[in-house]
PDB file of C-alpha atoms in Angstrom:
ATOM      1  CA  UNK T   1       2.041 -39.876  20.588  1.00 78.00           C
ATOM      2  CA  UNK T   2       4.058 -36.260  20.619  1.00 86.00           C
ATOM      3  CA  UNK T   3       3.104 -33.240  21.930  1.00 92.00           C
ATOM      4  CA  UNK T   4       4.011 -29.387  22.462  1.00 95.00           C
ATOM      5  CA  UNK T   5       2.433 -26.849  24.701  1.00 95.00           C
ATOM      6  CA  UNK T   6       3.239 -23.138  24.417  1.00 96.00           C
ATOM      7  CA  UNK T   7       1.418 -21.679  27.705  1.00 96.00           C
ATOM      8  CA  UNK T   8       1.222 -18.371  26.569  1.00 95.00           C
ATOM      9  CA  UNK T   9      -0.864 -17.466  23.729  1.00 94.00           C
ATOM     10  CA  UNK T  10       0.473 -13.933  23.324  1.00 96.00           C
ATOM     11  CA  UNK T  11       3.325 -11.798  25.008  1.00 97.00           C
ATOM     12  CA  UNK T  12       4.052  -8.439  25.243  1.00 97.00           C
ATOM     13  CA  UNK T  13       7.300  -7.067  25.735  1.00 97.00           C
ATOM     14  CA  UNK T  14       8.639  -3.246  25.855  1.00 97.00           C
ATOM     15  CA  UNK T  15      11.845  -2.966  23.128  1.00 97.00           C
ATOM     16  CA  UNK T  16      14.535  -3.716  24.931  1.00 97.00           C
ATOM     17  CA  UNK T  17      13.336  -6.169  27.521  1.00 98.00           C
ATOM     18  CA  UNK T  18      13.949  -9.439  27.623  1.00 98.00           C
ATOM     19  CA  UNK T  19      11.972 -12.317  26.349  1.00 98.00           C
ATOM     20  CA  UNK T  20      11.431 -15.823  26.896  1.00 98.00           C
ATOM     21  CA  UNK T  21       8.980 -17.739  25.471  1.00 98.00           C
ATOM     22  CA  UNK T  22       8.039 -21.242  27.181  1.00 98.00           C
ATOM     23  CA  UNK T  23       7.390 -24.729  25.054  1.00 98.00           C
ATOM     24  CA  UNK T  24       6.853 -28.039  26.708  1.00 97.00           C
ATOM     25  CA  UNK T  25       6.831 -30.967  25.080  1.00 95.00           C
ATOM     26  CA  UNK T  26       5.647 -34.993  25.319  1.00 93.00           C
ATOM     27  CA  UNK T  27       8.080 -37.520  23.408  1.00 87.00           C
ATOM     28  CA  UNK T  28       8.881 -41.371  24.191  1.00 77.00           C
ATOM     29  CA  UNK T  29      12.241 -40.734  23.026  1.00 79.00           C
ATOM     30  CA  UNK T  30      14.863 -38.051  22.595  1.00 80.00           C
ATOM     31  CA  UNK T  31      13.471 -35.392  20.837  1.00 88.00           C
ATOM     32  CA  UNK T  32      14.450 -33.034  17.886  1.00 91.00           C
ATOM     33  CA  UNK T  33      13.422 -29.351  19.080  1.00 94.00           C
ATOM     34  CA  UNK T  34      13.063 -26.460  17.014  1.00 95.00           C
ATOM     35  CA  UNK T  35      11.745 -23.286  17.127  1.00 97.00           C
ATOM     36  CA  UNK T  36      10.306 -20.839  14.276  1.00 96.00           C
ATOM     37  CA  UNK T  37       9.178 -17.670  13.749  1.00 96.00           C
ATOM     38  CA  UNK T  38       6.384 -16.545  11.523  1.00 94.00           C
ATOM     39  CA  UNK T  39       5.733 -12.980  10.222  1.00 90.00           C
ATOM     40  CA  UNK T  40       1.924 -12.432   9.058  1.00 85.00           C
ATOM     41  CA  UNK T  41       1.373 -13.781   6.083  1.00 82.00           C
ATOM     42  CA  UNK T  42       4.259 -15.434   5.867  1.00 84.00           C
ATOM     43  CA  UNK T  43       5.743 -18.564   5.962  1.00 86.00           C
ATOM     44  CA  UNK T  44       7.826 -19.815   8.633  1.00 91.00           C
ATOM     45  CA  UNK T  45      11.712 -19.751   9.338  1.00 93.00           C
ATOM     46  CA  UNK T  46      14.241 -21.697  11.536  1.00 94.00           C
ATOM     47  CA  UNK T  47      15.442 -19.750  14.417  1.00 96.00           C
ATOM     48  CA  UNK T  48      17.259 -22.726  15.799  1.00 95.00           C
ATOM     49  CA  UNK T  49      16.770 -26.049  16.280  1.00 93.00           C
ATOM     50  CA  UNK T  50      18.619 -29.146  19.042  1.00 93.00           C
ATOM     51  CA  UNK T  51      19.484 -32.681  18.105  1.00 89.00           C
ATOM     52  CA  UNK T  52      21.875 -32.988  20.380  1.00 86.00           C
ATOM     53  CA  UNK T  53      24.796 -32.131  22.379  1.00 87.00           C
ATOM     54  CA  UNK T  54      25.104 -28.814  24.537  1.00 90.00           C
ATOM     55  CA  UNK T  55      21.621 -28.427  25.713  1.00 92.00           C
ATOM     56  CA  UNK T  56      22.165 -24.410  25.321  1.00 96.00           C
ATOM     57  CA  UNK T  57      21.578 -23.480  21.757  1.00 97.00           C
ATOM     58  CA  UNK T  58      22.127 -20.539  19.839  1.00 97.00           C
ATOM     59  CA  UNK T  59      20.121 -19.170  16.731  1.00 97.00           C
ATOM     60  CA  UNK T  60      20.122 -16.479  14.716  1.00 96.00           C
ATOM     61  CA  UNK T  61      19.073 -12.899  15.360  1.00 95.00           C
ATOM     62  CA  UNK T  62      20.262 -13.308  19.065  1.00 97.00           C
ATOM     63  CA  UNK T  63      18.022 -15.877  19.929  1.00 98.00           C
ATOM     64  CA  UNK T  64      18.673 -19.111  22.318  1.00 98.00           C
ATOM     65  CA  UNK T  65      16.923 -21.910  23.855  1.00 98.00           C
ATOM     66  CA  UNK T  66      17.987 -24.392  26.151  1.00 97.00           C
ATOM     67  CA  UNK T  67      17.017 -27.731  26.625  1.00 95.00           C
ATOM     68  CA  UNK T  68      16.000 -29.576  30.033  1.00 95.00           C
ATOM     69  CA  UNK T  69      14.769 -33.162  29.441  1.00 93.00           C
ATOM     70  CA  UNK T  70      13.950 -33.096  33.663  1.00 92.00           C
ATOM     71  CA  UNK T  71      11.363 -30.484  32.769  1.00 94.00           C
ATOM     72  CA  UNK T  72      10.345 -31.761  29.274  1.00 94.00           C
ATOM     73  CA  UNK T  73      10.953 -27.777  27.942  1.00 96.00           C
ATOM     74  CA  UNK T  74      12.972 -25.976  25.196  1.00 97.00           C
ATOM     75  CA  UNK T  75      11.992 -22.310  25.976  1.00 98.00           C
ATOM     76  CA  UNK T  76      13.410 -19.693  24.091  1.00 98.00           C
ATOM     77  CA  UNK T  77      14.868 -16.241  25.452  1.00 98.00           C
ATOM     78  CA  UNK T  78      16.514 -13.003  23.594  1.00 98.00           C
ATOM     79  CA  UNK T  79      18.148 -10.814  26.525  1.00 97.00           C
ATOM     80  CA  UNK T  80      16.692  -7.696  24.651  1.00 98.00           C
ATOM     81  CA  UNK T  81      13.749  -7.386  22.044  1.00 98.00           C
ATOM     82  CA  UNK T  82      13.907  -5.578  18.882  1.00 96.00           C
ATOM     83  CA  UNK T  83      10.471  -4.025  17.508  1.00 95.00           C
ATOM     84  CA  UNK T  84      11.433  -6.172  14.008  1.00 94.00           C
ATOM     85  CA  UNK T  85      11.053  -9.336  16.545  1.00 96.00           C
ATOM     86  CA  UNK T  86       7.265  -8.735  16.827  1.00 96.00           C
ATOM     87  CA  UNK T  87       5.564 -12.232  15.331  1.00 97.00           C
ATOM     88  CA  UNK T  88       4.116 -15.448  16.291  1.00 96.00           C
ATOM     89  CA  UNK T  89       6.544 -17.839  17.446  1.00 97.00           C
ATOM     90  CA  UNK T  90       6.102 -21.949  16.893  1.00 96.00           C
ATOM     91  CA  UNK T  91       7.946 -24.312  19.589  1.00 97.00           C
ATOM     92  CA  UNK T  92       8.243 -28.178  17.452  1.00 94.00           C
ATOM     93  CA  UNK T  93       9.108 -31.311  18.040  1.00 93.00           C
ATOM     94  CA  UNK T  94      10.115 -34.854  15.427  1.00 88.00           C
ATOM     95  CA  UNK T  95      12.164 -37.616  15.359  1.00 80.00           C
ATOM     96  CA  UNK T  96      15.263 -38.296  13.586  1.00 70.00           C
ATOM     97  CA  UNK T  97      15.654 -40.687  10.713  1.00 68.00           C
ATOM     98  CA  UNK T  98      13.089 -41.261   8.229  1.00 65.00           C
ATOM     99  CA  UNK T  99      10.817 -39.203  10.345  1.00 71.00           C
ATOM    100  CA  UNK T 100      12.644 -35.762   9.649  1.00 72.00           C
ATOM    101  CA  UNK T 101      10.250 -33.441   8.803  1.00 82.00           C
ATOM    102  CA  UNK T 102       7.208 -34.880  10.254  1.00 87.00           C
ATOM    103  CA  UNK T 103       6.883 -32.290  13.344  1.00 90.00           C
ATOM    104  CA  UNK T 104       4.191 -31.639  15.980  1.00 92.00           C
ATOM    105  CA  UNK T 105       4.043 -27.899  16.382  1.00 93.00           C
ATOM    106  CA  UNK T 106       2.697 -26.069  19.513  1.00 94.00           C
ATOM    107  CA  UNK T 107      -0.043 -23.586  18.951  1.00 94.00           C
ATOM    108  CA  UNK T 108       2.222 -20.541  18.823  1.00 95.00           C
ATOM    109  CA  UNK T 109       3.284 -17.449  20.729  1.00 96.00           C
ATOM    110  CA  UNK T 110       2.390 -13.963  19.348  1.00 96.00           C
ATOM    111  CA  UNK T 111       4.623 -11.350  20.399  1.00 97.00           C
ATOM    112  CA  UNK T 112       3.919  -8.096  20.199  1.00 97.00           C
ATOM    113  CA  UNK T 113       6.511  -5.310  21.020  1.00 97.00           C
ATOM    114  CA  UNK T 114       6.005  -1.931  22.522  1.00 94.00           C
ATOM    115  CA  UNK T 115       8.763   0.974  21.428  1.00 89.00           C
TER     116      UNK T 115
ATOM    117  CA  UNK D   1      20.876 -22.186  -3.630  1.00 78.00           C
ATOM    118  CA  UNK D   2      17.077 -23.979  -3.089  1.00 79.00           C
ATOM    119  CA  UNK D   3      14.095 -22.329  -2.801  1.00 90.00           C
ATOM    120  CA  UNK D   4      10.145 -23.383  -2.779  1.00 93.00           C
ATOM    121  CA  UNK D   5       7.656 -21.732  -4.590  1.00 94.00           C
ATOM    122  CA  UNK D   6       3.892 -22.004  -3.884  1.00 96.00           C
ATOM    123  CA  UNK D   7       1.192 -20.824  -5.894  1.00 95.00           C
ATOM    124  CA  UNK D   8      -1.287 -19.436  -5.714  1.00 97.00           C
ATOM    125  CA  UNK D   9      -0.877 -17.016  -3.001  1.00 95.00           C
ATOM    126  CA  UNK D  10      -4.430 -16.461  -1.898  1.00 96.00           C
ATOM    127  CA  UNK D  11      -7.713 -18.173  -3.108  1.00 96.00           C
ATOM    128  CA  UNK D  12     -10.909 -17.867  -2.338  1.00 97.00           C
ATOM    129  CA  UNK D  13     -13.331 -20.531  -3.344  1.00 97.00           C
ATOM    130  CA  UNK D  14     -17.146 -21.898  -2.807  1.00 98.00           C
ATOM    131  CA  UNK D  15     -18.102 -24.624  -0.990  1.00 97.00           C
ATOM    132  CA  UNK D  16     -18.140 -27.433  -3.601  1.00 97.00           C
ATOM    133  CA  UNK D  17     -15.858 -25.958  -5.883  1.00 97.00           C
ATOM    134  CA  UNK D  18     -12.522 -28.102  -6.565  1.00 97.00           C
ATOM    135  CA  UNK D  19      -9.110 -26.721  -5.667  1.00 97.00           C
ATOM    136  CA  UNK D  20      -5.689 -27.534  -6.718  1.00 97.00           C
ATOM    137  CA  UNK D  21      -2.630 -25.955  -4.827  1.00 98.00           C
ATOM    138  CA  UNK D  22       1.232 -26.262  -6.764  1.00 98.00           C
ATOM    139  CA  UNK D  23       4.514 -26.308  -4.969  1.00 97.00           C
ATOM    140  CA  UNK D  24       7.731 -26.572  -6.690  1.00 97.00           C
ATOM    141  CA  UNK D  25      11.132 -26.877  -5.318  1.00 95.00           C
ATOM    142  CA  UNK D  26      14.388 -25.434  -7.015  1.00 93.00           C
ATOM    143  CA  UNK D  27      18.261 -26.476  -6.796  1.00 90.00           C
ATOM    144  CA  UNK D  28      18.049 -29.689  -4.976  1.00 87.00           C
ATOM    145  CA  UNK D  29      17.019 -33.319  -6.248  1.00 87.00           C
ATOM    146  CA  UNK D  30      14.562 -36.151  -4.821  1.00 88.00           C
ATOM    147  CA  UNK D  31      13.207 -33.463  -1.549  1.00 91.00           C
ATOM    148  CA  UNK D  32      11.157 -34.844   0.646  1.00 93.00           C
ATOM    149  CA  UNK D  33       7.969 -33.023   0.319  1.00 95.00           C
ATOM    150  CA  UNK D  34       5.601 -32.121   3.079  1.00 96.00           C
ATOM    151  CA  UNK D  35       2.225 -30.252   3.079  1.00 96.00           C
ATOM    152  CA  UNK D  36       1.159 -28.579   6.779  1.00 96.00           C
ATOM    153  CA  UNK D  37      -2.279 -26.141   7.402  1.00 95.00           C
ATOM    154  CA  UNK D  38      -2.257 -23.997   9.898  1.00 92.00           C
ATOM    155  CA  UNK D  39      -5.837 -23.202  10.411  1.00 85.00           C
ATOM    156  CA  UNK D  40      -6.670 -19.982  11.830  1.00 77.00           C
ATOM    157  CA  UNK D  41      -5.522 -19.755  15.557  1.00 73.00           C
ATOM    158  CA  UNK D  42      -4.015 -22.497  15.494  1.00 76.00           C
ATOM    159  CA  UNK D  43      -0.770 -24.395  15.056  1.00 84.00           C
ATOM    160  CA  UNK D  44       0.740 -26.365  11.935  1.00 91.00           C
ATOM    161  CA  UNK D  45      -0.801 -29.723  11.191  1.00 92.00           C
ATOM    162  CA  UNK D  46       1.198 -32.030   8.480  1.00 93.00           C
ATOM    163  CA  UNK D  47      -1.611 -33.360   6.175  1.00 95.00           C
ATOM    164  CA  UNK D  48       0.504 -35.312   3.532  1.00 95.00           C
ATOM    165  CA  UNK D  49       4.473 -35.966   3.242  1.00 93.00           C
ATOM    166  CA  UNK D  50       6.305 -37.567   0.347  1.00 94.00           C
ATOM    167  CA  UNK D  51       9.183 -38.970  -0.541  1.00 92.00           C
ATOM    168  CA  UNK D  52       9.505 -39.428  -4.045  1.00 93.00           C
ATOM    169  CA  UNK D  53       7.629 -39.405  -7.217  1.00 95.00           C
ATOM    170  CA  UNK D  54       4.116 -40.964  -6.282  1.00 94.00           C
ATOM    171  CA  UNK D  55       4.970 -42.115  -2.876  1.00 94.00           C
ATOM    172  CA  UNK D  56       2.371 -40.036  -0.791  1.00 95.00           C
ATOM    173  CA  UNK D  57       1.732 -40.618   2.855  1.00 93.00           C
ATOM    174  CA  UNK D  58      -1.418 -38.987   4.512  1.00 90.00           C
ATOM    175  CA  UNK D  59      -1.186 -37.844   8.121  1.00 87.00           C
ATOM    176  CA  UNK D  60      -4.774 -37.064   8.640  1.00 83.00           C
ATOM    177  CA  UNK D  61      -8.371 -38.238   7.576  1.00 74.00           C
ATOM    178  CA  UNK D  62      -9.655 -35.417   5.530  1.00 80.00           C
ATOM    179  CA  UNK D  63     -11.100 -34.004   2.264  1.00 89.00           C
ATOM    180  CA  UNK D  64      -7.668 -33.438   0.787  1.00 95.00           C
ATOM    181  CA  UNK D  65      -5.659 -35.392  -1.302  1.00 96.00           C
ATOM    182  CA  UNK D  66      -1.533 -34.570  -2.558  1.00 97.00           C
ATOM    183  CA  UNK D  67       0.404 -35.916  -5.586  1.00 97.00           C
ATOM    184  CA  UNK D  68       3.520 -35.700  -6.964  1.00 97.00           C
ATOM    185  CA  UNK D  69       3.970 -36.197 -10.883  1.00 97.00           C
ATOM    186  CA  UNK D  70       7.526 -34.661 -10.619  1.00 95.00           C
ATOM    187  CA  UNK D  71      10.373 -34.928  -8.365  1.00 95.00           C
ATOM    188  CA  UNK D  72       9.944 -31.260  -7.231  1.00 94.00           C
ATOM    189  CA  UNK D  73       6.632 -30.905  -7.436  1.00 97.00           C
ATOM    190  CA  UNK D  74       4.051 -31.381  -4.967  1.00 97.00           C
ATOM    191  CA  UNK D  75       0.226 -30.982  -5.738  1.00 98.00           C
ATOM    192  CA  UNK D  76      -2.850 -30.082  -3.079  1.00 97.00           C
ATOM    193  CA  UNK D  77      -5.847 -31.395  -4.021  1.00 97.00           C
ATOM    194  CA  UNK D  78      -9.685 -31.216  -3.554  1.00 96.00           C
ATOM    195  CA  UNK D  79     -12.613 -32.384  -5.357  1.00 96.00           C
ATOM    196  CA  UNK D  80     -15.207 -30.570  -3.285  1.00 96.00           C
ATOM    197  CA  UNK D  81     -13.533 -27.847  -1.204  1.00 96.00           C
ATOM    198  CA  UNK D  82     -15.561 -27.996   2.527  1.00 95.00           C
ATOM    199  CA  UNK D  83     -15.899 -24.874   5.112  1.00 95.00           C
ATOM    200  CA  UNK D  84     -13.491 -26.225   7.394  1.00 92.00           C
ATOM    201  CA  UNK D  85     -10.808 -26.441   4.198  1.00 94.00           C
ATOM    202  CA  UNK D  86     -10.210 -22.596   4.812  1.00 94.00           C
ATOM    203  CA  UNK D  87      -6.844 -21.955   6.388  1.00 94.00           C
ATOM    204  CA  UNK D  88      -3.533 -21.832   5.192  1.00 94.00           C
ATOM    205  CA  UNK D  89      -0.994 -24.253   3.417  1.00 96.00           C
ATOM    206  CA  UNK D  90       2.743 -24.105   3.726  1.00 95.00           C
ATOM    207  CA  UNK D  91       4.869 -27.058   1.555  1.00 96.00           C
ATOM    208  CA  UNK D  92       8.030 -27.548   2.798  1.00 95.00           C
ATOM    209  CA  UNK D  93      10.983 -29.703   2.182  1.00 93.00           C
ATOM    210  CA  UNK D  94      13.395 -31.271   3.909  1.00 88.00           C
ATOM    211  CA  UNK D  95      17.337 -31.395   4.449  1.00 82.00           C
ATOM    212  CA  UNK D  96      19.581 -32.562   7.437  1.00 78.00           C
ATOM    213  CA  UNK D  97      16.234 -32.628   9.945  1.00 77.00           C
ATOM    214  CA  UNK D  98      15.284 -28.486   8.906  1.00 83.00           C
ATOM    215  CA  UNK D  99      12.321 -28.252   6.969  1.00 88.00           C
ATOM    216  CA  UNK D 100      12.205 -25.343   5.017  1.00 90.00           C
ATOM    217  CA  UNK D 101       8.754 -23.758   3.851  1.00 93.00           C
ATOM    218  CA  UNK D 102       7.885 -21.732   1.078  1.00 93.00           C
ATOM    219  CA  UNK D 103       5.428 -18.635   1.608  1.00 92.00           C
ATOM    220  CA  UNK D 104       2.216 -19.690   1.951  1.00 93.00           C
ATOM    221  CA  UNK D 105      -1.204 -20.602   0.461  1.00 95.00           C
ATOM    222  CA  UNK D 106      -4.056 -18.595   1.762  1.00 95.00           C
ATOM    223  CA  UNK D 107      -7.602 -20.684   0.967  1.00 96.00           C
ATOM    224  CA  UNK D 108     -10.813 -19.611   2.306  1.00 96.00           C
ATOM    225  CA  UNK D 109     -13.888 -21.247   1.750  1.00 96.00           C
ATOM    226  CA  UNK D 110     -17.165 -19.786   1.004  1.00 96.00           C
TER     227      UNK D 110
END
């Protein structure tokens, strides 16, 4: 069975500082990997996804993530955090084909940004 | 463009009462639709998915059921709510491997 671990429940950074959110997954085949962001009381918005190809993927809002197969990781990074980035971030793993949309999510990382 | 609507946005129900949450997608046809639940302090868990009218697959055993009476309508129901049914319910549809979520329905069972 597939699983996702986000080791950090809560991270606090200062505005302008760099950010890295960790994600480790367990999956038997080549995974489809996603990062979503959720503002309080809202639905989820896709930041970026990895299906194949270049292991460094660029997303919206200046985020990027790197797929490292040897470490089973898909960490999310941003070089300079803005106050509006405060939200909860979810890493997810899934399969392709007929299993599109059937994702396993991590428990989320809450990001607080200090001015 | 495609949009997804959920209602009601917020619901407070007593234990043992029925439930109906509705999800409607616009701007696409024959979408794959999903119900996810987000319990407090936890990630999202897939409850049901549907690839077409009348076709429902359940991912976890539970007190809830789902139906798809029309192509772009997906309903989550319960005959008798439990306290453990409280949570944030998200409907989503899938296009090219990417999930698009609705704004969610927050259910509190008292």
